[in-house]
Coordinates of C-alpha atoms and ligand atoms in Angstrom, one line a residue:
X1 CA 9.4 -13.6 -16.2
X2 CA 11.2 -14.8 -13.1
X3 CA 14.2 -13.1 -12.0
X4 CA 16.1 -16.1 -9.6
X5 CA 19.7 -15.9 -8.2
X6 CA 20.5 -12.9 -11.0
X7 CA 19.2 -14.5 -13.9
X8 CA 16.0 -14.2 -16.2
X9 CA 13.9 -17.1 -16.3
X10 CA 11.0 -17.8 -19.2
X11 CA 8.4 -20.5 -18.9
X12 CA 6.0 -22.0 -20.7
X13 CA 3.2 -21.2 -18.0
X14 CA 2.0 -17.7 -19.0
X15 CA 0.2 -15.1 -18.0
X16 CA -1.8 -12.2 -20.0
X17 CA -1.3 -8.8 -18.8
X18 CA -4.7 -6.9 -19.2
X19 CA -5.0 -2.9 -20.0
X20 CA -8.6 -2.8 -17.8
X21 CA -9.2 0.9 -19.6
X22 CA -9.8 -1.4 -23.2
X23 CA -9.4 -4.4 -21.9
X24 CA -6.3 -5.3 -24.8
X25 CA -3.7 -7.8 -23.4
X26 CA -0.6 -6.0 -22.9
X27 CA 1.9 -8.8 -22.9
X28 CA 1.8 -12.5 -21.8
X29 CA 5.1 -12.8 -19.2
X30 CA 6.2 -16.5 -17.4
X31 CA 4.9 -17.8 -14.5
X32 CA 6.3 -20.0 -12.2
X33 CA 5.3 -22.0 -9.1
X34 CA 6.5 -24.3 -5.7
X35 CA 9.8 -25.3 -7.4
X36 CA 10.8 -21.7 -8.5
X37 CA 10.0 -20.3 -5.4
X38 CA 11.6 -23.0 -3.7
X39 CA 15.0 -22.2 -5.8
X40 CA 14.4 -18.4 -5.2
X41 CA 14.3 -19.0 -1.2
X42 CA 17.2 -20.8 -1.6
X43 CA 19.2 -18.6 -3.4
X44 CA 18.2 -15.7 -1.1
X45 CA 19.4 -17.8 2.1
X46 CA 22.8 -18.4 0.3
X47 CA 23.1 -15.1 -0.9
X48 CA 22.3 -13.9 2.9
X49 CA 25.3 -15.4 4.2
X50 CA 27.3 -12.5 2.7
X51 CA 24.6 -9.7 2.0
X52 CA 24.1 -9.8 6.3
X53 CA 28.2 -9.0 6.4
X54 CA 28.5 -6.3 3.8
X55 CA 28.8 -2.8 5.0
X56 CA 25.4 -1.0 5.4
X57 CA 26.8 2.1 3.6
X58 CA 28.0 -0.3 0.3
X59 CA 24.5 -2.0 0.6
X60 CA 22.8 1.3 0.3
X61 CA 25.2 1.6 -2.8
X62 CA 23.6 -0.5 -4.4
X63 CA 20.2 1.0 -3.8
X64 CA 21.5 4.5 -4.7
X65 CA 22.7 2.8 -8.0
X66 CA 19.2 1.5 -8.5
X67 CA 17.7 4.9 -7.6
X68 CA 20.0 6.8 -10.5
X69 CA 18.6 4.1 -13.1
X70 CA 14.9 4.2 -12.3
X71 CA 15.2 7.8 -12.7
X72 CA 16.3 7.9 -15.9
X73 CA 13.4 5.7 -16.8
X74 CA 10.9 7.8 -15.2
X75 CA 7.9 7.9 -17.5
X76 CA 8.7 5.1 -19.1
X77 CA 7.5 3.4 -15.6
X78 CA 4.8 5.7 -15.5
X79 CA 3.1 4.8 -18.9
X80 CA 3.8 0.8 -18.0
X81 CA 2.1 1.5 -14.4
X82 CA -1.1 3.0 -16.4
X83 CA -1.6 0.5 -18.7
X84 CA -1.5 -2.5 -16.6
X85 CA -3.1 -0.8 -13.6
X86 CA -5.4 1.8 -15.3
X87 CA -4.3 4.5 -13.1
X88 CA -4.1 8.0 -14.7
X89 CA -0.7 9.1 -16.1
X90 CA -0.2 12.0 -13.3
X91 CA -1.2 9.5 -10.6
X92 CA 1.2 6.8 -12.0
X93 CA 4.1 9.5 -12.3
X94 CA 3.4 10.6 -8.7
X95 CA 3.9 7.0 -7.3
X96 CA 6.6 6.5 -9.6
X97 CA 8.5 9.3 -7.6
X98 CA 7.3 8.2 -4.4
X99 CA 8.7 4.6 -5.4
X100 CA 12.2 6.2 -6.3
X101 CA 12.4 8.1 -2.7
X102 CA 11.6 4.9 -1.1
X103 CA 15.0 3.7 -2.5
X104 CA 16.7 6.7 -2.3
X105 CA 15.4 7.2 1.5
X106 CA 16.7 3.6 2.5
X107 CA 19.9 3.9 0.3
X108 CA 20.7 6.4 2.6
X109 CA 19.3 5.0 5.8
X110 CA 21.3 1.7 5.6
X111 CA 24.6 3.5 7.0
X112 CA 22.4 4.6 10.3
X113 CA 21.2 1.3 12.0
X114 CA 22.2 1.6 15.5
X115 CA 22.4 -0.6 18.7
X116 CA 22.5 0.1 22.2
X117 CA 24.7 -0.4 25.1
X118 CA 23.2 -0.5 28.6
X119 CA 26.2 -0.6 30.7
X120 CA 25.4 2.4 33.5
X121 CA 22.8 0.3 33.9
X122 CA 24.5 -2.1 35.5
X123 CA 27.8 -2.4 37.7
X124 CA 29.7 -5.4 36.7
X125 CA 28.2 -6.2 33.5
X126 CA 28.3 -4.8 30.2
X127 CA 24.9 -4.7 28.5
X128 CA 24.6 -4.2 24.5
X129 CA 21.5 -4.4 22.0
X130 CA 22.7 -5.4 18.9
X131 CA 20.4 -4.7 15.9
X132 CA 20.4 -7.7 13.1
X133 CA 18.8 -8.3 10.0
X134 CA 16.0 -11.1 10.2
X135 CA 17.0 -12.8 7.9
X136 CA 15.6 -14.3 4.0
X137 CA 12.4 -12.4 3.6
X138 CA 9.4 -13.0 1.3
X139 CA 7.0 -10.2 0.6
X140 CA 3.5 -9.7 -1.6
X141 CA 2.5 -6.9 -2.9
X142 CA -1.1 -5.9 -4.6
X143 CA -2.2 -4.4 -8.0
X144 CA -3.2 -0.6 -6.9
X145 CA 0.1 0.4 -6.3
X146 CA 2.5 -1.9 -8.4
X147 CA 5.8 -0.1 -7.9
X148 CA 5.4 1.8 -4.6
X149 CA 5.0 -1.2 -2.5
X150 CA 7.9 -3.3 -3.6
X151 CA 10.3 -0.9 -3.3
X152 CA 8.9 0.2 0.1
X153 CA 9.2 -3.1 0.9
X154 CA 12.7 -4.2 -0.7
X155 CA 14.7 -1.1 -0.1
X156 CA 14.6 -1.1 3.3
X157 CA 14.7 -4.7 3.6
X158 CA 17.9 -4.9 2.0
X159 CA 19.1 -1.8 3.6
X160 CA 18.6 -3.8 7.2
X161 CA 21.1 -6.9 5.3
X162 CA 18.3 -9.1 4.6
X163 CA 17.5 -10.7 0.9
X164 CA 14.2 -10.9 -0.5
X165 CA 11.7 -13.1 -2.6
X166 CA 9.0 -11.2 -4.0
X167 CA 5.6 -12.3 -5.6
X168 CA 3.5 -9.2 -7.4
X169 CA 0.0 -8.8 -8.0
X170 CA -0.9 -11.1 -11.0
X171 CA -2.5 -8.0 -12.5
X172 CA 0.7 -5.9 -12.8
X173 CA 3.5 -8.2 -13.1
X174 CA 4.9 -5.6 -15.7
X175 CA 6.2 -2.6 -13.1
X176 CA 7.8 -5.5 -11.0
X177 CA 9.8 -6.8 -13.8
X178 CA 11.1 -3.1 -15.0
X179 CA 12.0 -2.2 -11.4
X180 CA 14.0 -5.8 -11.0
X181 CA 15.6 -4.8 -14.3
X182 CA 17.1 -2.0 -12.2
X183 CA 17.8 -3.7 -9.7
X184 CA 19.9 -6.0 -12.1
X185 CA 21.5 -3.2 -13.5
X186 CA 22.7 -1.6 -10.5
X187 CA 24.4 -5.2 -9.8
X188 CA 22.5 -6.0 -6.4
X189 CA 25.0 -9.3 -6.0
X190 CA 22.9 -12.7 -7.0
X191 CA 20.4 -14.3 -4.8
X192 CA 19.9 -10.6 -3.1
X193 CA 16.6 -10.1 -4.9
X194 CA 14.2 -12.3 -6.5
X195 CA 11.4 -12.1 -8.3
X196 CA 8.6 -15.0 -8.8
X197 CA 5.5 -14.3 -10.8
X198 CA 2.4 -16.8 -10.3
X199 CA 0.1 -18.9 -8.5
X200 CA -0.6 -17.3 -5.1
X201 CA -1.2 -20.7 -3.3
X202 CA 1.5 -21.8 -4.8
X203 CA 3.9 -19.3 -4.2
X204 CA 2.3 -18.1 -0.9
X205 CA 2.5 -21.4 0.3
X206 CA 6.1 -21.4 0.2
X207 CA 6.1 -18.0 1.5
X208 CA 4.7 -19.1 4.8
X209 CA 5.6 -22.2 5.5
X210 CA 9.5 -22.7 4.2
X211 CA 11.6 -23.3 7.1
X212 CA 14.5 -20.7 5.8
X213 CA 12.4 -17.9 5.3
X214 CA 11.8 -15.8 8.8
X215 CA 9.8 -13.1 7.7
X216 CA 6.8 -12.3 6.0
X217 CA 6.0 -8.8 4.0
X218 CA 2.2 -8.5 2.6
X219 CA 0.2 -5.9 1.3
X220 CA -3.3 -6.5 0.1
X221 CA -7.1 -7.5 1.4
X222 CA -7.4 -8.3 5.1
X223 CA -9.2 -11.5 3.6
X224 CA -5.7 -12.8 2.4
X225 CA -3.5 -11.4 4.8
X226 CA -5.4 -13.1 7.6
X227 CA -5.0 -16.5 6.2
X228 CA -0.7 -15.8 5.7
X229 CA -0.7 -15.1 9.4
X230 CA -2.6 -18.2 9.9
X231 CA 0.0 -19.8 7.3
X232 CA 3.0 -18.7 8.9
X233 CA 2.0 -19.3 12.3
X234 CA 3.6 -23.4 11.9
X235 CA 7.0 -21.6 11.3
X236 CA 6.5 -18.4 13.5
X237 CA 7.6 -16.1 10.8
X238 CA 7.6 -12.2 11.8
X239 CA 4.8 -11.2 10.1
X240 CA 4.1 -7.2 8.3
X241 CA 0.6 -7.1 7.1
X242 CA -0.6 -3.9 5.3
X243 CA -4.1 -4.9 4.8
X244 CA -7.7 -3.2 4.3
X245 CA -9.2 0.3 5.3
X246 CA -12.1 1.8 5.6
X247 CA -11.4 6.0 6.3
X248 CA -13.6 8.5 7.2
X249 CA -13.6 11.7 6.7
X250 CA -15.0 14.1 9.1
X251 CA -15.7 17.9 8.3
X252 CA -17.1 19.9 11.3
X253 CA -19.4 23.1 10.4
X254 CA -16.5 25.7 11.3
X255 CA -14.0 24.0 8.6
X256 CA -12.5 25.4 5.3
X257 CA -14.9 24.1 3.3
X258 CA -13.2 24.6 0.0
X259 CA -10.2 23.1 1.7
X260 CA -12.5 19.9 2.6
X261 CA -13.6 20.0 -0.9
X262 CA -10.1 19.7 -2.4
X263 CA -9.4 16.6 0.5
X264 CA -12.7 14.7 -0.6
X265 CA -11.1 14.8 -4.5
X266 CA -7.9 14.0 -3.5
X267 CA -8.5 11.1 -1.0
X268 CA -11.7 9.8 -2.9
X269 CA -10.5 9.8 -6.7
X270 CA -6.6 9.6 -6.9
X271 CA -5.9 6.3 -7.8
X272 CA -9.4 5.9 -9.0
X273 CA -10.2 5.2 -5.3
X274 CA -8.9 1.8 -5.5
X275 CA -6.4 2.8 -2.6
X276 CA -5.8 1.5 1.3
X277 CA -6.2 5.0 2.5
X278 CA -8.9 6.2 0.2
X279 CA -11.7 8.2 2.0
X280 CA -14.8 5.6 1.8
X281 CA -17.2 7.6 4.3
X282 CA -17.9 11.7 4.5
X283 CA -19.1 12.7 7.7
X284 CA -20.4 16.5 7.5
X285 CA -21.9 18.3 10.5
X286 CA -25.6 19.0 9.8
X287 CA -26.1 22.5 9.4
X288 CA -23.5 22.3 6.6
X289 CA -24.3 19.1 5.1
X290 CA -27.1 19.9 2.5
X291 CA -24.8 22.7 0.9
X292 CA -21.4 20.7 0.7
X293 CA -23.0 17.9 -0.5
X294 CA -24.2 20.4 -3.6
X295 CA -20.9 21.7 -4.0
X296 CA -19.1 18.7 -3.9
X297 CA -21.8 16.9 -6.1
X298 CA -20.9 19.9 -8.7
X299 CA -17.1 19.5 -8.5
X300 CA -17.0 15.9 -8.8
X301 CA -19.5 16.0 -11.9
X302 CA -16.8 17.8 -13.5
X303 CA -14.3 15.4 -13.3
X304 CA -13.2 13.4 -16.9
X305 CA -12.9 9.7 -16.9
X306 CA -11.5 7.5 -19.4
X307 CA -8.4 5.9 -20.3
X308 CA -5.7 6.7 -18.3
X309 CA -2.9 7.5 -21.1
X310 CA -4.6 10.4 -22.5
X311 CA -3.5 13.3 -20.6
X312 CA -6.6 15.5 -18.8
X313 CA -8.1 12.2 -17.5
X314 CA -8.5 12.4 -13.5
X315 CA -10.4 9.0 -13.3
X316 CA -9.5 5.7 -14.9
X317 CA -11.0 2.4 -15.1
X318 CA -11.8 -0.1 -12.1
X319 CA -8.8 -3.2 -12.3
X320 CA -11.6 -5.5 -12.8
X321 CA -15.1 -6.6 -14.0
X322 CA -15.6 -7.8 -10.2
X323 CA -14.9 -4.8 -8.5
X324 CA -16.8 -2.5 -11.5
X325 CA -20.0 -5.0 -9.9
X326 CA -18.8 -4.4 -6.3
X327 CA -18.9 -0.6 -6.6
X328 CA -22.2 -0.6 -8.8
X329 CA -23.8 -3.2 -6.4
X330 CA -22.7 -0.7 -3.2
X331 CA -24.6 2.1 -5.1
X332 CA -27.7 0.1 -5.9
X333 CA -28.0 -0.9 -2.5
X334 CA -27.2 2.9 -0.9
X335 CA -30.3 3.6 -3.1
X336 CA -32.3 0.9 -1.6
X337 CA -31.4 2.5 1.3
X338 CA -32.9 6.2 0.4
X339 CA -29.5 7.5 -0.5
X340 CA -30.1 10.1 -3.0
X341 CA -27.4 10.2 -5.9
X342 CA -26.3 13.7 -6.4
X343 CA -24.5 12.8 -9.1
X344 CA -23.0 9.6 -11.0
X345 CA -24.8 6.6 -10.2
X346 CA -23.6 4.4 -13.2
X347 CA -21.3 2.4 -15.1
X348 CA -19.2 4.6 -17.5
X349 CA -19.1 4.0 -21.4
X350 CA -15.9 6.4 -21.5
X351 CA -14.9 6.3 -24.9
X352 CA -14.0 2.9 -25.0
X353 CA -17.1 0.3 -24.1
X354 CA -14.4 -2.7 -22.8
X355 CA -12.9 -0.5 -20.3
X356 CA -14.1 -0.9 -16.3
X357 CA -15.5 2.5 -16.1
X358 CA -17.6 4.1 -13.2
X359 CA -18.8 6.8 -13.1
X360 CA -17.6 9.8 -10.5
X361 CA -20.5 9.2 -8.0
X362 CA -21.8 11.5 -4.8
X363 CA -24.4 9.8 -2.9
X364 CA -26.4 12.4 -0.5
X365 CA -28.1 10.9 2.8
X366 CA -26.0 8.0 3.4
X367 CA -27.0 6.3 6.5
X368 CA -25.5 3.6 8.5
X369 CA -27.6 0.6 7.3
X370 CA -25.7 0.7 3.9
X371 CA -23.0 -1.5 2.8
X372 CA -20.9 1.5 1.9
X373 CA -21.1 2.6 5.6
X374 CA -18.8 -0.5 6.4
X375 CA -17.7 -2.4 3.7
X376 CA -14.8 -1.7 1.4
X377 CA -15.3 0.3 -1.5
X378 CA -12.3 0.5 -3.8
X379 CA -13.8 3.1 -6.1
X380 CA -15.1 6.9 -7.3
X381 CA -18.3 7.0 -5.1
X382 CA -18.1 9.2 -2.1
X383 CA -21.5 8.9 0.8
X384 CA -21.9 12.0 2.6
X385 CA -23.3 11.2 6.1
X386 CA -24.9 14.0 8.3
X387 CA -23.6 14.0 12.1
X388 CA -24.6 16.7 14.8
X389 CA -22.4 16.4 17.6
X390 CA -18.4 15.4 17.9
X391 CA -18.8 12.5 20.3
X392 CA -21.2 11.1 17.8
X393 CA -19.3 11.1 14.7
X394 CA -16.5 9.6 16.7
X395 CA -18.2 6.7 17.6
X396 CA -19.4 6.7 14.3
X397 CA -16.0 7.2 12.6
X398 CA -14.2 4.5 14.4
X399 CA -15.0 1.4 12.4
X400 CA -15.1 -2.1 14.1
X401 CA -12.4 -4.1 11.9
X402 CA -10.5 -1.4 10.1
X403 CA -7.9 1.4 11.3
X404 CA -6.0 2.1 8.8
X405 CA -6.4 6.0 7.9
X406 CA -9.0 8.8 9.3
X407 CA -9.4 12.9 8.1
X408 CA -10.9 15.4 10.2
X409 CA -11.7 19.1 8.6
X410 CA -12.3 22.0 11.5
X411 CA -10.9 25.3 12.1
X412 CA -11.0 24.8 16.0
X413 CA -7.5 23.6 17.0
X414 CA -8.6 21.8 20.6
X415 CA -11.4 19.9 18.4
X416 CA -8.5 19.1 16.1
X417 CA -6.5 17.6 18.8
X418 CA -9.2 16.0 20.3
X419 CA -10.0 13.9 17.2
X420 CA -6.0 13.2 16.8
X421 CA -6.6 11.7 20.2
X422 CA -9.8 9.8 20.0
X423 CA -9.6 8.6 16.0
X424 CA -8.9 4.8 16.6
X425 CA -6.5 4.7 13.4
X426 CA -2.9 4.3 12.7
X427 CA -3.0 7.8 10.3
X428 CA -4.9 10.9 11.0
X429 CA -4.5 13.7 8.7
X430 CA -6.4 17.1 10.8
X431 CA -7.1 19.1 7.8
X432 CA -4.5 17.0 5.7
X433 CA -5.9 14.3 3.3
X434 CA -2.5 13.8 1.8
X435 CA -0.4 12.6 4.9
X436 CA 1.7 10.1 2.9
X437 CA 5.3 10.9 3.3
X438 CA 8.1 8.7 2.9
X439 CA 9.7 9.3 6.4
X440 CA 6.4 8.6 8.4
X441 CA 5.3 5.3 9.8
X442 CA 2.8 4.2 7.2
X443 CA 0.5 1.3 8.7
X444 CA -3.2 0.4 10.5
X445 CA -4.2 -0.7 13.8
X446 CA -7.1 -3.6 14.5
X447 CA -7.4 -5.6 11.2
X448 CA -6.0 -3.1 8.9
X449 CA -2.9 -4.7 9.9
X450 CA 0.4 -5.1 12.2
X451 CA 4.2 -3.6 11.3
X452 CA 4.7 -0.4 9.5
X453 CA 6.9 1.0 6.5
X454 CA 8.5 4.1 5.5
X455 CA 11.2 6.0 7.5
X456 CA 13.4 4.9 10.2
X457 CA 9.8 2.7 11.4
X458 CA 10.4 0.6 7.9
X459 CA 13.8 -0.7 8.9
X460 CA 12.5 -2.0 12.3
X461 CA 10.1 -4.7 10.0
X462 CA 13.5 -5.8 9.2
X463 CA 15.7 -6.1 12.2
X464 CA 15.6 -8.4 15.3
X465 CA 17.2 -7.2 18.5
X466 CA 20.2 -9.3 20.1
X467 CA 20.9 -8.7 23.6
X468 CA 24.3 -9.4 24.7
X469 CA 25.5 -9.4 28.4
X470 CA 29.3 -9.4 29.1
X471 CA 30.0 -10.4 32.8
X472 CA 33.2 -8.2 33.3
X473 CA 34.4 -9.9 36.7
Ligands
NAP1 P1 -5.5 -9.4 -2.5 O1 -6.4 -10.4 -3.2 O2 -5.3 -9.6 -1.1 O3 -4.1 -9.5 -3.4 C1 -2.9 -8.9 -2.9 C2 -1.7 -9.9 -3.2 O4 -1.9 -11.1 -2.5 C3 -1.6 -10.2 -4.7 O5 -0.2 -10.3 -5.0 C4 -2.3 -11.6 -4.8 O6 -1.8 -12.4 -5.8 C5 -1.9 -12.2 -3.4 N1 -2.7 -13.2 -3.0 C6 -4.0 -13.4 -3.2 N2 -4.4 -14.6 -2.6 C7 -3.3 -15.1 -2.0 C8 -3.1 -16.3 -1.3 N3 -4.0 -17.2 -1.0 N4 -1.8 -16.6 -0.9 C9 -0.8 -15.7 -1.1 N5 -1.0 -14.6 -1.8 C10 -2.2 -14.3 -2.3 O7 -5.9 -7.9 -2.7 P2 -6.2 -7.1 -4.0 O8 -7.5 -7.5 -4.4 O9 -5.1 -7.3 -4.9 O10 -6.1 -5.6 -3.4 C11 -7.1 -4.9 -2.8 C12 -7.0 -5.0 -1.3 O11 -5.7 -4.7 -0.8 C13 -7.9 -4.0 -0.7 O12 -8.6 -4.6 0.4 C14 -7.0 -2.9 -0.1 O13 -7.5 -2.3 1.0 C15 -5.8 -3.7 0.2 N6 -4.6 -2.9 0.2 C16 -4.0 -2.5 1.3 C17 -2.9 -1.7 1.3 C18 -2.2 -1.3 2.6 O14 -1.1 -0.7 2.5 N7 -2.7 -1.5 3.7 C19 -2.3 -1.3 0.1 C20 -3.0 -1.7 -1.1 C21 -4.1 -2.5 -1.0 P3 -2.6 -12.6 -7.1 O15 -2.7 -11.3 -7.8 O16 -1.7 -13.5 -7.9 O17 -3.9 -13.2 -6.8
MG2 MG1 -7.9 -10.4 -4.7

């Protein structure tokens, strides 16, 4: 489906939704291409010319409106989220709230855009900073979380007065469509938001290179969202680029270790590990190493996999045969390297053989020559790395390309600060794996990316600066 200037479009062109936990298609929903996306843009830069001049507090309105009906329909995105995206049920409920406070946390944020005026500044002038939206916007968004990052990206896009064309993952078309339902149905006026499902040259093409469109929104691999910047750079679009991480997490000897224990499971397997943020290297200090490593190994052993709709399941399938290969292929070659699996190691029957299962996987005496140590993992399998002192592990820790999020576990509060200071990351959670809050700046440094989103750092993305200078004589 293809949701252009207010209306429901079907086409011929379609596309099969997979479940990856059996591997059933879900539904086959329209695709579109250049000309549809070249219809949406234009219907977003007409319906700008009144969406810019409408009241921030009647824009948020409609955003509060969309908030109400999303949470009537809570589980019902929930279930859709799990089936296309293989997520389990508790994760897919949790994002499905995070997704609604987005909304509501723009809705509300729309009547507060502020400008400046910089008159003492000067005697016979009066100086002003107006703040305006940008203007028609275009945004992608990836698979692993396919409600969360359109509504962090539309809600405070319109809340700044800008419209929207929006591509989704070609994995999880399905959330997309509910949420623009809701959208519909809180009567966001035509044009405002649009929805295009398809081709990603196609559509990204336009995306960066149509001369209406100013910005650019994307969430996804650091391989893509280099070549949009590259894309966009004929038309200078202001570009937002969530891209790749690769976090460590660091657990000095005095640490809560049960504490570290719990953030390993939470930042390793939520999600399945297929997040931005997930931890992807365990640095432990030596004289502690050998024993959390056992613990952990005997937690993690513990945990159930299998389809994500049963309740009691904390890990679901992989998205795709090609990342199941990825994450086995890591392992295999963390064992060529003398890692020792303390548990895992495999690929998971579960209890269906056409689902992408792996299983939870601990690998003990990771060392810097493996893959894992650098690459990407996007899945259950957690290296534990030994380190013996703290300038080491932050040389270590601090990864060439990525910045997106690092952990640090210690009971020593100036150690604590000094990693805050010294982690060379746009997140740091000190003793916190779950930092993600809708009112902080979420976002990398280096290649992770450029631009952030949530809170009053989200509407920024959105808004250009006018300066204005009144000569009063
Ligand atoms: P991806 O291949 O970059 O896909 C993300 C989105 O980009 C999808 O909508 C995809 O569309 C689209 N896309 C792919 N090639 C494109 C092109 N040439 N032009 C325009 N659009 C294109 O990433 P993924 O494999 O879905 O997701 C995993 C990666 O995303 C990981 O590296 C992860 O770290 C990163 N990620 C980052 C964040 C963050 O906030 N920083 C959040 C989530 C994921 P199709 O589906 O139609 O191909
Ligand atoms: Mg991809």
């Amino acid at each position: 489906m293809v949701y252009i200037n207010g209306k429901w479009r079907t086409s011929k062109k379609k596309l099969d939704v997979i479940n990856p936990a059996t591997g059933a298609i879900i539904e086959s929903v329209s695709t579109c291409g250049k000309n549809e996306t070249e219809k949406a843009v234009a219907s977003a830069t007409e319906a700008f010319k009144t969406w810019k001049k409408t009241p921030g507090p009647e824009r948020g309105g409609y955003l509060a409106k969309a908030v109400n009906i999303m949470r009537e329909k809570e589980e019902e995105f929930a279930k859709t989220i799990t089936e296309e995206n293989g997520k389990p049920l508790p994760d897919a409920r949790a994002e499905v709230k995070s997704s609604i406070a987005y909304l509501e946390w723009y809705a509300e944020e729309a009547r507060r855009i502020y400008g400046d005026t910089l008159t003492p500044s000067h005697e016979n002038k009066h100086l002003m900073v107006l703040q305006e939206p940008v203007g028609v916007s275009a945004a992608i968004t990836p698979w692993n979380f396919p409600l969360s990052m359109i509504t962090r990206k539309i809600a405070p896009a319109l809340a700044a007065g800008c419209t929207i064309v929006l591509k989704p993952a070609s994995y999880t078309p399905l959330s997309a469509i509910k949420a623009f339902e809701c959208f519909h149905e809180a009567g966001i006026p035509k044009g405002v938001v649009n929805l295009v499902v398809g081709s990603s040259s196609e559509i990204g093409g336009v995306m960066t290179s149509h001369k209406d469109l100013r910005k650019i929104s994307f969430t996804g691999s650091t391989e893509v969202g280099k070549k949009l910047i590259e894309q966009s750079a004929s038309t200078v679009k202001k570009v937002s680029m969530e891209l790749g991480g690769h976090a460590p997490l660091i657990i000095f000897e005095d640490a809560d270790i049960d504490k570290a224990i719990q953030g390993v499971l939470l930042s390793k397997f939520k999600s399945t590990g297929q997040t931005c943020i997930s931890t992807n290297r365990v640095y432990v200090q030596e004289s502690i190493a050998d024993e959390f490593s056992k613990k952990l190994a005997n937690i993690v052993s513990k945990l159930t996999v299998g389809n994500g709709l049963k309740e009691g399941i904390d890990v679901g399938p992989l998205i795709d045969k090609d990342s199941l290969e990825k994450v086995a292929g890591q392992v295999e070659d963390s064992i060529n390297h003398n890692g020792t699996i303390l548990c895992g190691g495999s690929v998971h029957t579960a209890d269906n053989i056409n689902g992408y299962f792996y299983e939870p996987t601990v690998i003990g005496g990771a060392n810097d020559k493996m893959e894992i140590a650098t690459e990407e993992t996007f899945g259950p399998v957690v290296p534990i790395f030994s380190f013996k002192s703290e300038e080491e592990v932050i040389e270590r820790a601090n990864h060439k390309e990525y910045g997106l999020a690092a952990y640090c576990f210690t009971s020593n509060l100036g150690c604590g600060l000094r990693m805050m200071r010294e982690l060379e990351y746009g997140i740091v959670g000190i003793n916190d794996a779950t930092p993600i809050v809708i009112q902080a700046p979420f976002g990398g440094v280096k290649e992770s990316g450029m631009g952030k989103e949530g809170g009053k750092y989200g509407l920024d993305s959105y808004l250009n600066e006018k300066y204005v200078s009144i000569d009063m004589n």
